Structures are given as structure tokens and as C-alpha cells.
CSV table of C-alpha atoms and ligand atoms in Angstrom, one decimal:
chain,number,residue,atom,x,y,z
M,1,MET,CA,92.4,131.6,112.1
M,2,LYS,CA,92.8,127.9,112.9
M,3,GLU,CA,90.8,126.9,110.0
M,4,ASN,CA,92.8,129.0,107.7
M,5,GLN,CA,96.0,127.4,108.9
M,6,SER,CA,94.8,123.9,108.4
M,7,ARG,CA,93.5,124.7,104.9
M,8,SER,CA,96.8,126.2,103.7
M,9,SER,CA,98.7,123.3,105.2
M,10,PHE,CA,96.5,120.9,103.3
M,11,SER,CA,97.3,122.3,100.0
M,12,GLY,CA,100.9,122.2,101.0
M,13,LYS,CA,100.7,118.6,101.9
M,14,LEU,CA,98.9,117.6,98.7
M,15,GLY,CA,101.2,119.7,96.6
M,16,TYR,CA,104.2,117.9,98.1
M,17,VAL,CA,102.8,114.4,97.6
M,18,LEU,CA,101.9,115.3,94.0
M,19,ALA,CA,105.3,116.7,93.3
M,20,VAL,CA,107.1,113.6,94.7
M,21,ALA,CA,104.7,111.2,93.0
M,22,GLY,CA,105.2,113.1,89.8
M,23,SER,CA,108.9,112.6,90.0
M,24,ALA,CA,108.5,108.9,91.1
M,25,VAL,CA,106.2,107.9,88.3
M,26,GLY,CA,108.0,107.6,85.0
M,27,LEU,CA,109.7,105.2,82.7
M,28,GLY,CA,110.9,103.4,85.8
M,29,ASN,CA,107.5,102.2,86.5
M,30,ILE,CA,106.3,101.4,83.0
M,31,TRP,CA,109.4,100.4,81.1
M,32,ARG,CA,112.0,99.3,83.7
M,33,PHE,CA,109.9,97.5,86.4
M,34,PRO,CA,108.2,95.1,84.0
M,35,TYR,CA,111.3,94.0,82.2
M,36,LEU,CA,113.2,93.4,85.5
M,37,ALA,CA,110.3,91.5,87.0
M,38,ALA,CA,110.1,89.4,83.9
M,39,LYS,CA,113.8,88.7,83.9
M,40,TYR,CA,114.5,88.2,87.6
M,41,GLY,CA,111.9,85.7,88.6
M,42,GLY,CA,108.4,87.3,88.4
M,43,GLY,CA,106.5,86.8,91.7
M,44,ILE,CA,109.7,86.4,93.8
M,45,PHE,CA,111.1,89.6,92.4
M,46,LEU,CA,107.8,91.4,93.2
M,47,LEU,CA,107.9,90.0,96.8
M,48,VAL,CA,111.5,91.1,97.4
M,49,TYR,CA,110.8,94.5,95.8
M,50,LEU,CA,107.8,95.0,98.1
M,51,ILE,CA,109.7,94.0,101.3
M,52,LEU,CA,112.6,96.2,100.4
M,53,MET,CA,110.3,99.1,99.7
M,54,VAL,CA,108.4,99.2,103.0
M,55,THR,CA,111.6,98.7,105.0
M,56,PHE,CA,114.7,100.0,103.4
M,57,GLY,CA,113.1,102.3,100.9
M,58,TYR,CA,110.8,103.8,103.5
M,59,ALA,CA,113.6,104.6,105.9
M,60,LEU,CA,115.6,106.2,103.1
M,61,ILE,CA,112.8,108.4,101.9
M,62,VAL,CA,112.1,109.6,105.4
M,63,SER,CA,115.8,110.2,106.0
M,64,GLU,CA,116.4,112.2,102.8
M,65,THR,CA,113.2,114.3,103.2
M,66,ALA,CA,114.0,115.0,106.8
M,67,LEU,CA,117.6,116.0,106.1
M,68,GLY,CA,116.4,118.3,103.3
M,69,ARG,CA,113.8,120.0,105.5
M,70,MET,CA,116.3,120.3,108.3
M,71,THR,CA,119.1,121.8,106.4
M,72,LYS,CA,117.0,123.6,103.8
M,73,ARG,CA,119.4,122.6,101.1
M,74,SER,CA,120.0,120.2,98.2
M,75,PRO,CA,122.4,117.3,98.7
M,76,VAL,CA,125.7,119.0,98.2
M,77,GLY,CA,124.7,121.8,100.6
M,78,ALA,CA,123.0,119.5,103.0
M,79,PHE,CA,126.1,117.4,103.4
M,80,ARG,CA,128.3,120.5,103.7
M,81,ALA,CA,126.0,121.8,106.5
M,82,PHE,CA,127.5,119.0,108.6
M,83,GLY,CA,131.1,119.3,107.7
M,84,LYS,CA,133.6,120.5,105.2
M,85,SER,CA,136.0,117.6,104.9
M,86,ALA,CA,136.3,115.3,101.8
M,87,PRO,CA,133.8,112.6,102.9
M,88,PHE,CA,131.1,115.2,103.2
M,89,ARG,CA,131.9,116.6,99.8
M,90,ILE,CA,132.0,113.2,98.2
M,91,GLY,CA,128.7,112.2,99.9
M,92,GLY,CA,127.0,115.3,98.6
M,93,TRP,CA,128.4,115.1,95.1
M,94,ILE,CA,127.7,111.5,94.5
M,95,ASN,CA,124.1,112.2,95.2
M,96,ALA,CA,124.1,115.1,92.9
M,97,VAL,CA,125.9,113.5,90.0
M,98,ILE,CA,123.6,110.4,89.6
M,99,PRO,CA,120.7,112.2,88.0
M,100,MET,CA,123.1,113.8,85.5
M,101,LEU,CA,124.2,110.3,84.4
M,102,ILE,CA,120.6,108.9,84.3
M,103,VAL,CA,119.0,111.6,82.2
M,104,PRO,CA,121.1,110.8,79.0
M,105,TYR,CA,120.1,107.2,78.7
M,106,TYR,CA,116.6,108.0,80.0
M,107,SER,CA,116.3,110.3,77.0
M,108,VAL,CA,117.3,107.5,74.7
M,109,ILE,CA,114.3,105.5,75.9
M,110,GLY,CA,112.3,108.7,75.7
M,111,GLY,CA,113.3,108.8,72.0
M,112,TRP,CA,112.2,105.2,71.4
M,113,VAL,CA,108.8,106.1,73.0
M,114,SER,CA,108.6,109.1,70.7
M,115,LYS,CA,109.3,107.0,67.6
M,116,TYR,CA,106.6,104.5,68.6
M,117,LEU,CA,104.1,107.3,69.1
M,118,PHE,CA,104.9,108.7,65.7
M,119,GLU,CA,104.5,105.3,64.1
M,120,TYR,CA,101.1,104.7,65.8
M,121,LEU,CA,100.1,108.2,64.5
M,122,ARG,CA,101.0,107.0,61.0
M,123,GLY,CA,99.0,103.8,61.6
M,124,SER,CA,101.9,101.3,61.5
M,125,THR,CA,100.2,99.2,64.1
M,126,ALA,CA,100.8,95.9,62.3
M,127,ALA,CA,104.4,96.6,61.4
M,128,LEU,CA,105.3,97.5,65.0
M,129,ALA,CA,104.1,94.2,66.2
M,130,GLU,CA,106.6,92.3,64.1
M,131,ASP,CA,109.4,90.7,66.1
M,132,SER,CA,112.1,92.2,63.9
M,133,TYR,CA,110.8,95.8,64.1
M,134,PHE,CA,112.4,96.9,67.4
M,135,PRO,CA,115.9,95.4,66.8
M,136,ASN,CA,116.0,96.9,63.3
M,137,PHE,CA,115.0,100.3,64.7
M,138,ILE,CA,117.5,100.5,67.5
M,139,SER,CA,120.4,99.2,65.4
M,140,ASP,CA,119.7,101.7,62.6
M,141,GLY,CA,122.2,104.4,63.8
M,142,PHE,CA,120.4,107.3,62.1
M,143,SER,CA,116.9,106.8,63.5
M,144,ALA,CA,118.0,105.9,67.0
M,145,GLU,CA,120.1,109.0,67.2
M,146,PHE,CA,117.4,111.2,65.5
M,147,TRP,CA,114.7,110.3,68.0
M,148,PHE,CA,117.0,110.6,70.9
M,149,LEU,CA,118.0,114.1,69.8
M,150,LEU,CA,114.4,115.1,69.3
M,151,PHE,CA,113.5,114.0,72.8
M,152,CYS,CA,116.6,115.7,74.2
M,153,LEU,CA,115.8,118.9,72.4
M,154,MET,CA,112.3,119.0,74.0
M,155,VAL,CA,113.9,118.6,77.4
M,156,VAL,CA,116.5,121.2,76.9
M,157,ALA,CA,114.0,123.6,75.4
M,158,VAL,CA,111.8,123.4,78.5
M,159,LEU,CA,114.8,123.9,80.7
M,160,PHE,CA,115.8,127.0,78.9
M,161,GLY,CA,112.3,128.3,79.0
M,162,GLY,CA,112.0,127.4,82.6
M,163,VAL,CA,108.3,126.5,82.2
M,164,LYS,CA,108.2,124.4,85.3
M,165,GLN,CA,104.7,125.2,86.2
M,166,GLY,CA,103.5,124.0,82.9
M,167,VAL,CA,105.1,120.7,83.5
M,168,GLU,CA,103.3,120.4,86.8
M,169,ARG,CA,100.0,121.1,85.2
M,170,VAL,CA,100.6,118.6,82.5
M,171,SER,CA,101.4,115.9,85.0
M,172,LYS,CA,98.3,116.5,87.0
M,173,VAL,CA,96.1,115.8,84.0
M,174,MET,CA,98.3,113.1,82.7
M,175,MET,CA,98.6,110.9,85.7
M,176,PRO,CA,94.9,110.1,86.1
M,177,LEU,CA,94.6,109.4,82.4
M,178,LEU,CA,97.6,107.2,82.6
M,179,VAL,CA,96.1,105.2,85.4
M,180,LEU,CA,92.8,104.7,83.6
M,181,LEU,CA,94.5,103.6,80.4
M,182,ALA,CA,96.8,101.3,82.3
M,183,ILE,CA,93.9,99.6,84.0
M,184,PHE,CA,92.2,99.2,80.7
M,185,VAL,CA,95.2,97.8,78.9
M,186,ALA,CA,96.1,95.5,81.8
M,187,GLY,CA,92.6,94.2,81.9
M,188,TYR,CA,92.7,93.5,78.2
M,189,SER,CA,96.1,91.9,78.3
M,190,MET,CA,95.3,89.7,81.3
M,191,THR,CA,92.2,88.2,79.6
M,192,ARG,CA,94.0,87.1,76.4
M,193,PRO,CA,94.1,83.3,75.9
M,194,GLY,CA,97.2,82.0,77.7
M,195,ALA,CA,97.8,85.2,79.6
M,196,TRP,CA,96.8,83.7,82.9
M,197,GLU,CA,100.2,81.9,83.1
M,198,GLY,CA,101.8,85.3,83.0
M,199,VAL,CA,99.6,86.7,85.7
M,200,LYS,CA,100.6,83.8,87.9
M,201,TYR,CA,104.3,84.2,87.0
M,202,PHE,CA,104.2,87.8,87.9
M,203,LEU,CA,102.2,87.6,91.2
M,204,ILE,CA,103.0,84.2,92.7
M,205,PRO,CA,106.4,84.0,94.2
M,206,ASN,CA,108.3,80.9,93.2
M,207,LEU,CA,111.5,80.2,95.2
M,208,GLU,CA,113.0,78.3,92.2
M,209,ASN,CA,113.3,81.6,90.4
M,210,PHE,CA,115.2,83.3,93.1
M,211,SER,CA,118.8,84.3,92.6
M,212,TRP,CA,121.1,86.9,94.2
M,213,MET,CA,120.5,89.1,91.3
M,214,THR,CA,116.8,89.2,92.2
M,215,VAL,CA,117.8,91.1,95.3
M,216,VAL,CA,120.3,93.4,93.5
M,217,ALA,CA,117.9,94.2,90.7
M,218,ALA,CA,115.0,94.8,93.1
M,219,MET,CA,117.0,97.1,95.2
M,220,GLY,CA,118.3,99.1,92.2
M,221,GLN,CA,114.8,99.4,90.9
M,222,MET,CA,113.5,100.6,94.2
M,223,PHE,CA,116.1,103.4,94.3
M,224,TYR,CA,115.3,104.2,90.7
M,225,SER,CA,111.5,104.1,90.9
M,226,LEU,CA,111.1,106.1,94.1
M,227,SER,CA,113.8,108.6,93.0
M,228,ILE,CA,115.9,107.9,96.1
M,229,ALA,CA,119.6,107.8,96.6
M,230,MET,CA,120.1,110.6,94.1
M,231,GLY,CA,119.6,113.7,96.1
M,232,ILE,CA,116.2,114.5,94.6
M,233,LEU,CA,114.3,114.1,97.9
M,234,TYR,CA,116.7,116.4,99.8
M,235,THR,CA,115.7,119.1,97.4
M,236,TYR,CA,112.0,118.4,97.7
M,237,GLY,CA,112.4,118.1,101.4
M,238,SER,CA,114.0,121.5,101.5
M,239,TYR,CA,110.9,123.1,100.0
M,240,ILE,CA,108.3,121.7,102.4
M,241,LYS,CA,107.1,123.3,105.6
M,242,LYS,CA,107.1,121.9,109.1
M,243,ASP,CA,103.4,120.9,108.7
M,244,VAL,CA,103.9,118.0,106.2
M,245,ASP,CA,103.6,114.6,107.8
M,246,ILE,CA,106.7,113.0,106.4
M,247,GLU,CA,105.7,109.4,107.3
M,248,LYS,CA,102.2,109.7,105.8
M,249,SER,CA,103.3,111.3,102.6
M,250,THR,CA,106.1,108.8,102.2
M,251,MET,CA,103.5,106.0,102.4
M,252,GLN,CA,101.2,107.6,99.9
M,253,VAL,CA,104.0,108.1,97.4
M,254,GLU,CA,105.1,104.5,97.8
M,255,ILE,CA,101.6,103.1,97.3
M,256,PHE,CA,100.9,105.2,94.2
M,257,ASP,CA,104.3,104.4,92.6
M,258,THR,CA,103.9,100.7,93.3
M,259,ALA,CA,100.4,100.6,92.0
M,260,ILE,CA,101.5,102.0,88.7
M,261,ALA,CA,104.5,99.7,88.4
M,262,MET,CA,102.2,96.7,89.1
M,263,LEU,CA,99.7,97.8,86.5
M,264,ALA,CA,102.5,98.0,84.0
M,265,GLY,CA,103.6,94.6,85.0
M,266,LEU,CA,100.1,93.3,84.4
M,267,MET,CA,100.0,94.9,81.0
M,268,ILE,CA,103.3,93.5,79.8
M,269,ILE,CA,104.1,90.2,81.5
M,270,PRO,CA,100.8,88.4,80.7
M,271,ALA,CA,101.2,89.6,77.2
M,272,VAL,CA,104.6,87.8,77.0
M,273,PHE,CA,102.7,84.6,77.8
M,274,ALA,CA,99.7,85.2,75.5
M,275,PHE,CA,101.7,86.4,72.5
M,276,SER,CA,105.0,84.7,72.8
M,277,GLY,CA,104.0,81.6,74.7
M,278,GLY,CA,106.1,82.6,77.8
M,279,ASN,CA,109.2,82.2,75.7
M,280,PRO,CA,112.2,82.5,78.1
M,281,GLU,CA,114.0,84.6,75.5
M,282,THR,CA,111.3,87.2,75.5
M,283,LEU,CA,111.1,87.2,79.3
M,284,ASN,CA,114.8,88.0,79.3
M,285,ALA,CA,114.5,90.7,76.7
M,286,GLY,CA,115.6,93.4,79.1
M,287,PRO,CA,115.2,97.1,78.1
M,288,SER,CA,113.4,96.2,74.8
M,289,LEU,CA,110.6,94.2,76.5
M,290,MET,CA,107.9,96.9,76.5
M,291,PHE,CA,108.6,97.7,72.9
M,292,ILE,CA,108.3,94.1,71.8
M,293,THR,CA,105.2,93.0,73.7
M,294,ILE,CA,102.9,96.1,74.0
M,295,PRO,CA,102.6,96.5,70.2
M,296,LYS,CA,101.5,92.9,69.9
M,297,VAL,CA,98.7,93.6,72.4
M,298,PHE,CA,97.6,96.6,70.4
M,299,ALA,CA,97.8,94.9,67.1
M,300,SER,CA,95.4,92.2,68.4
M,301,MET,CA,92.8,94.8,69.6
M,302,GLY,CA,89.9,96.2,67.6
M,303,PHE,CA,91.0,99.8,68.0
M,304,GLY,CA,94.6,99.2,68.6
M,305,THR,CA,96.0,102.2,66.7
M,306,GLY,CA,94.0,104.5,69.0
M,307,ALA,CA,95.1,102.6,72.1
M,308,GLY,CA,98.7,102.7,70.8
M,309,ILE,CA,98.6,106.5,70.3
M,310,MET,CA,97.1,107.1,73.8
M,311,PHE,CA,99.5,104.7,75.5
M,312,PHE,CA,102.7,106.1,73.9
M,313,LEU,CA,101.5,109.6,74.3
M,314,LEU,CA,101.0,109.2,78.0
M,315,VAL,CA,104.2,107.3,78.5
M,316,LEU,CA,106.0,110.1,76.5
M,317,LEU,CA,104.5,112.7,78.8
M,318,ALA,CA,105.6,110.8,81.9
M,319,ALA,CA,109.0,110.4,80.4
M,320,VAL,CA,109.3,114.1,79.5
M,321,THR,CA,108.3,115.3,82.9
M,322,SER,CA,110.7,112.9,84.6
M,323,ALA,CA,113.5,113.8,82.3
M,324,ILE,CA,112.9,117.5,82.9
M,325,SER,CA,113.1,117.0,86.7
M,326,LEU,CA,116.2,114.9,86.4
M,327,ALA,CA,118.0,117.4,84.2
M,328,GLU,CA,116.7,120.3,86.3
M,329,SER,CA,118.4,118.8,89.3
M,330,GLY,CA,121.6,118.8,87.4
M,331,VAL,CA,121.2,122.3,86.2
M,332,SER,CA,120.5,123.6,89.7
M,333,THR,CA,123.5,121.8,91.1
M,334,PHE,CA,125.7,123.6,88.6
M,335,GLU,CA,124.0,126.9,89.3
M,336,ASP,CA,124.3,126.6,93.1
M,337,GLN,CA,127.7,124.9,93.4
M,338,LEU,CA,129.6,126.5,90.6
M,339,GLY,CA,127.8,129.8,90.7
M,340,TRP,CA,127.0,129.6,87.0
M,341,SER,CA,124.2,131.3,85.1
M,342,ARG,CA,121.1,129.3,84.3
M,343,SER,CA,121.8,129.3,80.5
M,344,LYS,CA,125.5,128.2,81.0
M,345,ALA,CA,124.4,125.5,83.4
M,346,THR,CA,121.7,124.3,80.9
M,347,LEU,CA,124.2,124.2,78.1
M,348,LEU,CA,126.5,122.1,80.1
M,349,MET,CA,123.7,119.7,81.1
M,350,GLY,CA,122.6,119.6,77.4
M,351,GLY,CA,126.2,118.7,76.4
M,352,VAL,CA,126.4,115.9,78.9
M,353,ILE,CA,123.0,114.5,77.7
M,354,ILE,CA,124.1,114.6,74.1
M,355,VAL,CA,127.5,112.9,74.6
M,356,ILE,CA,126.4,110.1,76.9
M,357,GLY,CA,123.0,109.8,75.4
M,358,SER,CA,124.4,109.5,71.8
M,359,ALA,CA,126.8,106.8,72.9
M,360,SER,CA,123.9,104.9,74.5
M,361,ALA,CA,121.6,105.4,71.5
M,362,LEU,CA,124.2,104.2,69.0
M,363,GLY,CA,125.3,101.4,71.2
M,364,PHE,CA,122.9,99.0,69.6
M,365,GLY,CA,124.0,99.7,66.0
M,366,VAL,CA,127.0,101.8,64.8
M,367,LEU,CA,128.7,101.4,68.2
M,368,ASP,CA,127.7,97.8,68.9
M,369,PHE,CA,131.3,96.7,69.1
M,370,VAL,CA,131.6,98.8,72.2
M,371,SER,CA,131.0,96.8,75.3
M,372,VAL,CA,131.7,98.0,78.7
M,373,LEU,CA,132.1,95.1,81.2
M,374,GLY,CA,130.1,93.0,78.8
M,375,MET,CA,127.2,95.4,78.6
M,376,THR,CA,125.9,97.8,75.9
M,377,VAL,CA,126.5,101.4,76.7
M,378,LEU,CA,122.9,102.0,77.8
M,379,ASP,CA,122.9,99.0,80.1
M,380,PHE,CA,126.3,100.0,81.4
M,381,PHE,CA,125.0,103.5,82.5
M,382,ASP,CA,121.9,101.9,84.0
M,383,PHE,CA,124.1,99.5,85.9
M,384,LEU,CA,126.6,102.1,86.9
M,385,THR,CA,124.0,104.4,88.4
M,386,ASN,CA,121.5,101.9,89.8
M,387,SER,CA,123.8,99.1,91.1
M,388,LEU,CA,127.0,100.9,92.0
M,389,MET,CA,126.5,104.7,92.6
M,390,MET,CA,123.1,104.6,94.2
M,391,PRO,CA,124.1,102.1,96.9
M,392,VAL,CA,127.1,104.4,97.6
M,393,ALA,CA,124.9,107.4,97.8
M,394,ALA,CA,122.5,105.6,100.1
M,395,LEU,CA,125.4,104.6,102.2
M,396,ALA,CA,126.6,108.2,102.4
M,397,THR,CA,123.1,109.2,103.6
M,398,CYS,CA,123.0,106.4,106.2
M,399,LEU,CA,126.5,107.3,107.6
M,400,LEU,CA,125.6,111.0,107.7
M,401,ILE,CA,122.6,110.2,109.7
M,402,THR,CA,123.9,107.5,112.1
M,403,ARG,CA,127.4,108.8,112.6
M,404,VAL,CA,127.1,112.6,112.2
M,405,ALA,CA,123.6,114.0,112.5
M,406,GLY,CA,122.3,111.4,114.9
M,407,LEU,CA,119.1,109.4,114.5
M,408,ASP,CA,117.5,111.4,117.3
M,409,LYS,CA,117.9,114.6,115.3
M,410,ILE,CA,116.1,113.0,112.4
M,411,ALA,CA,113.4,111.8,114.7
M,412,LYS,CA,112.9,115.3,116.1
M,413,GLU,CA,112.6,116.7,112.6
M,414,VAL,CA,109.9,114.2,111.8
M,415,GLU,CA,108.2,114.7,115.1
M,416,GLN,CA,107.8,118.4,114.4
M,417,SER,CA,104.9,117.6,112.2
M,418,SER,CA,103.4,114.4,113.6
M,419,ASP,CA,104.1,111.4,115.9
M,420,PHE,CA,106.9,109.2,114.5
M,421,LYS,CA,104.9,106.0,114.6
M,422,ARG,CA,107.6,103.7,113.3
M,423,LYS,CA,110.5,105.3,115.1
M,424,LYS,CA,111.8,102.1,116.5
M,425,MET,CA,111.6,100.4,113.1
M,426,TYR,CA,113.2,103.3,111.5
M,427,PHE,CA,116.1,103.3,113.9
M,428,PHE,CA,116.5,99.5,113.4
M,429,PHE,CA,116.5,99.9,109.6
M,430,MET,CA,119.0,102.6,109.5
M,431,LYS,CA,121.4,101.0,112.0
M,432,TYR,CA,121.3,97.4,110.8
M,433,LEU,CA,119.2,96.7,107.8
M,434,ALA,CA,120.4,99.5,105.5
M,435,PRO,CA,124.1,98.7,105.9
M,436,VAL,CA,123.5,95.0,105.3
M,437,CYS,CA,121.4,95.7,102.2
M,438,ILE,CA,123.9,98.1,100.8
M,439,ALA,CA,126.8,95.7,101.4
M,440,ILE,CA,124.9,93.0,99.6
M,441,ILE,CA,124.1,95.1,96.5
M,442,LEU,CA,127.6,96.5,96.3
M,443,LEU,CA,129.4,93.2,96.7
M,444,SER,CA,127.1,91.4,94.2
M,445,SER,CA,127.5,94.2,91.7
M,446,ILE,CA,131.2,94.0,92.0
M,447,ALA,CA,131.1,90.2,91.8
M,448,ASN,CA,129.1,90.6,88.7
M,449,VAL,CA,131.6,93.0,87.1
M,450,PHE,CA,134.3,90.4,87.6
M,451,GLY,CA,132.1,87.7,86.3
M,452,TRP,CA,131.8,85.7,89.5
M,453,ILE,CA,128.1,85.8,89.3
M,454,THR,CA,126.0,86.6,86.3
M,455,MET,CA,123.2,89.1,86.1
R,1,LIG,N1,111.5,107.7,89.4
R,1,LIG,C1,111.5,108.0,88.0
R,1,LIG,C2,110.9,106.8,87.2
R,1,LIG,O1,110.4,105.9,87.8
R,1,LIG,C3,112.9,108.2,87.5
R,1,LIG,C4,113.6,109.2,88.3
R,1,LIG,C5,114.6,108.9,89.1
R,1,LIG,C6,113.3,110.5,88.4
R,1,LIG,N2,115.0,110.0,89.7
R,1,LIG,C7,114.2,111.0,89.3
R,1,LIG,C8,112.4,111.4,87.9
R,1,LIG,C9,114.2,112.3,89.7
R,1,LIG,C10,112.4,112.7,88.2
R,1,LIG,C11,113.3,113.2,89.1
R,1,LIG,O2,111.0,106.8,86.1
């Protein structure tokens, strides 16, 4: 009897860690992390990111998971379980709306990845490595929109079909392959002549490269990469049983997610130094960095076309599975909160993706005169969600816990399955560190909007 119990609980734990890791690993790790690290100071960005992750991020993951398990609800319902007044409703909804705003521009990047996969399949390896290839592609309204729509169709089709299990199976095979390929490409990229400067830039903190925006960007990236501050972990938490050790699984997910992000950094940043001589302009390339540097790496390899196909295929799979979970969270919010049928909810989600996504896709070409607060449409939505809304969502979770639910209640929830080893630290983070971090990110983001500091 006892043995049976522990066996079933094991698969429950593993299943949970895999599901959360699956949602955590995506374009955030491979596309977003390296370009932010390149832009905001290399080693110092990495250091700030790591510190934030094991303190603030850790506390937030534990909190969201525990709240989800305690209330057995997704964010809107979880907040409502504690009260019905406006602050509770706003707290729940802001968490629930964020994924709906992320998935459109996420799909634009997914479209870029699809295009690159297609071009590698056609053998355009040398053309892709040209400096002008990427800017020409994204400013050509027709292709940018076409590839975005194609990606978006894939996502919506899966949502309609509701083939969630298939997605899980895909990601179980894909993740190990992605790790292996990433190790290989990173190893190749790091050993190119001149690449060592890049390895040093990425790994060794240099205070001279520090700016406030390093902290803001690192914090936004932490939310994004670990899928926190957007209600996702409430929902996952609501599915798990009392036997999942919340602390331990949180650590496992963080380690896995960071390992992939660092591998991606080691593929891309050394390549900037090896192939573009550490050109500051390339380091600052932003969202396009992966698409500019990775093709150069492949073009210089013996079997670069094959490597390119593999790489973009795996990134595409990671992007599709993440986009599906993001959109799924939107669909289930509509279903639960508005009482809509699945198909109606999916249609609305699809509509939101197409409208915001098209604006983001076309923002580099046909709509390039549109600039919101000095940003392209895609950058704006990225900024809005990661630097403005997620801090507010995280704040809502912190307030809910410290002011309403009570830290002790969370501690009890965690202790149902294991000792709460870092309880004192957790209390400290939630009471003091988290509010300070959130204040910093919000104030800096607002200061940036008004042009008092630049990002
Ligand atoms: N963490 C994912 C990434 O790194 C992106 C993401 C954020 C996500 N929230 C999510 C994916 C929710 C799935 C579900 O790319």
C-alpha cells in the first residue's frame, strides 16, 4: 500500500515538473534572454538575473503555486476566493489578461522562426547569413504577415482540436533534443576565433556595464522566462495534489530553465564577437539578434544547412507549445469567467491574436511609421506586458498574500507536503524584497516612458 502511494506520487511530481518546465522553456530562453543579456551588460545582466531568480522569482513561484493549490482555481477565481470587491477582481484579471497580450507578438516571432526553418529546408543557408536578410524580411509586409498568420493558424487549429496531450508528448521528445543540439551549437560557437571575448562578456560581470535598465530588463525577463506574474502557475498549482514538494519542484524548474537560457546565451553572444567583431550595434540589435547571428554560425559550418534545419525546427516546436499554453490560458479564462463555449472562446482568442499580432508583424514595414512611446508595436507589447503589467500582477499576488491570505497560510500549504526549509527567507522576500523590487521596476519603466531614463 505504502509503496503504491509513493509510486503514484512520484509520477505526479515528475509530471508537474515537466509541465511547468515545458511552459517555462520557450522563445523566452532562446530568443529573448540572449538579446537582453547582449544589450544590457552581459555578465552583469546575468548576475542580476540569477540573484533575482533565486530570491524574488523563487518566492513568487512558491506563492502562486501554493495559492493555486489552496484555492483550486485559476487566477481570477483564486483572487475571488478571498474577496469580491474591485481590488480582488482587478488583481485576478490583470494576471489573466497578460498571456492574452503576450501570445500575439509571441506568434510573430514564431512566424519568423517558421520562415527561417522553411529557408533552411530550401537550402538558403548562405543568403540567410547576409546582414541585410533579416531587415528586408521583416520590413516586407507581405511575408511578415504571411508567416505570422501561418504560425497563428497552427496554434488556433490545435486549440480547436484540443489535442493537448499531443503537445505534451511532443515536448517530452523535443526538450532533450533541444538541449543536446544547444550544447553542440554552443560548443561550436564558443570555439570560433574571437568568440572567447564574447564568452567573457556574457559570463564575467563588469560593473561598468551596469545601468538601472539592467535590473528592469532582468526582472521582466525573469517573469517572462519562468512564466510568473501571469496567472499560469495558479492554474498549474490548482492541478497538483498535496504530495508535490513545492520548494523542490520550484528549484528544479528554475535550474532547468536557466540552463537552457545560458546555453542559448553561449550560442549567440560569442557568435556576435566571432562574426561581427563584438560590434556594439549588433550587441544592441534587440529582438532580431538571434536571427542575425545564428545564421552566420551555421553558414560557417560544414553541415550548416542540416544544423539550421534542426535548430529552427526545435525552436519552432518550443515556440508552438508555449504559444498553445499561453493561448489556452486565455481560452480557459473566457470559458470559466464568461461562461462561453470552447469554440466561441477560441474564436475570440484567435481574433485577439490576429489583430494585435498583425499590428506587431507589420510594425517593421507597412506600419513602421507607428511608434508607441518611441517603440515599434512589437516592442511596445513586450514592454507593456513585461515591464508594466507583470510587476502590477506580481504586486497583486504579494498584497493578496501579505495582507489578505496571510503568510502563515501559504506556509501551511507548503508544509502539507514537505518542510518549508526557506520559510524565513520566503517571509522576508515577500514582506520586504518583493515590494522594493516591484517599486523599482515600475518606477523605472514609467521614467523610461517619459524619457527620463533610456532603455
Ligand atoms: N516562459 C515562456 C518562454 O520562456 C513564455 C511564457 C510565458 C509561457 N508565460 C507562459 C509559455 C505561459 C507557456 C505558458 O518562452
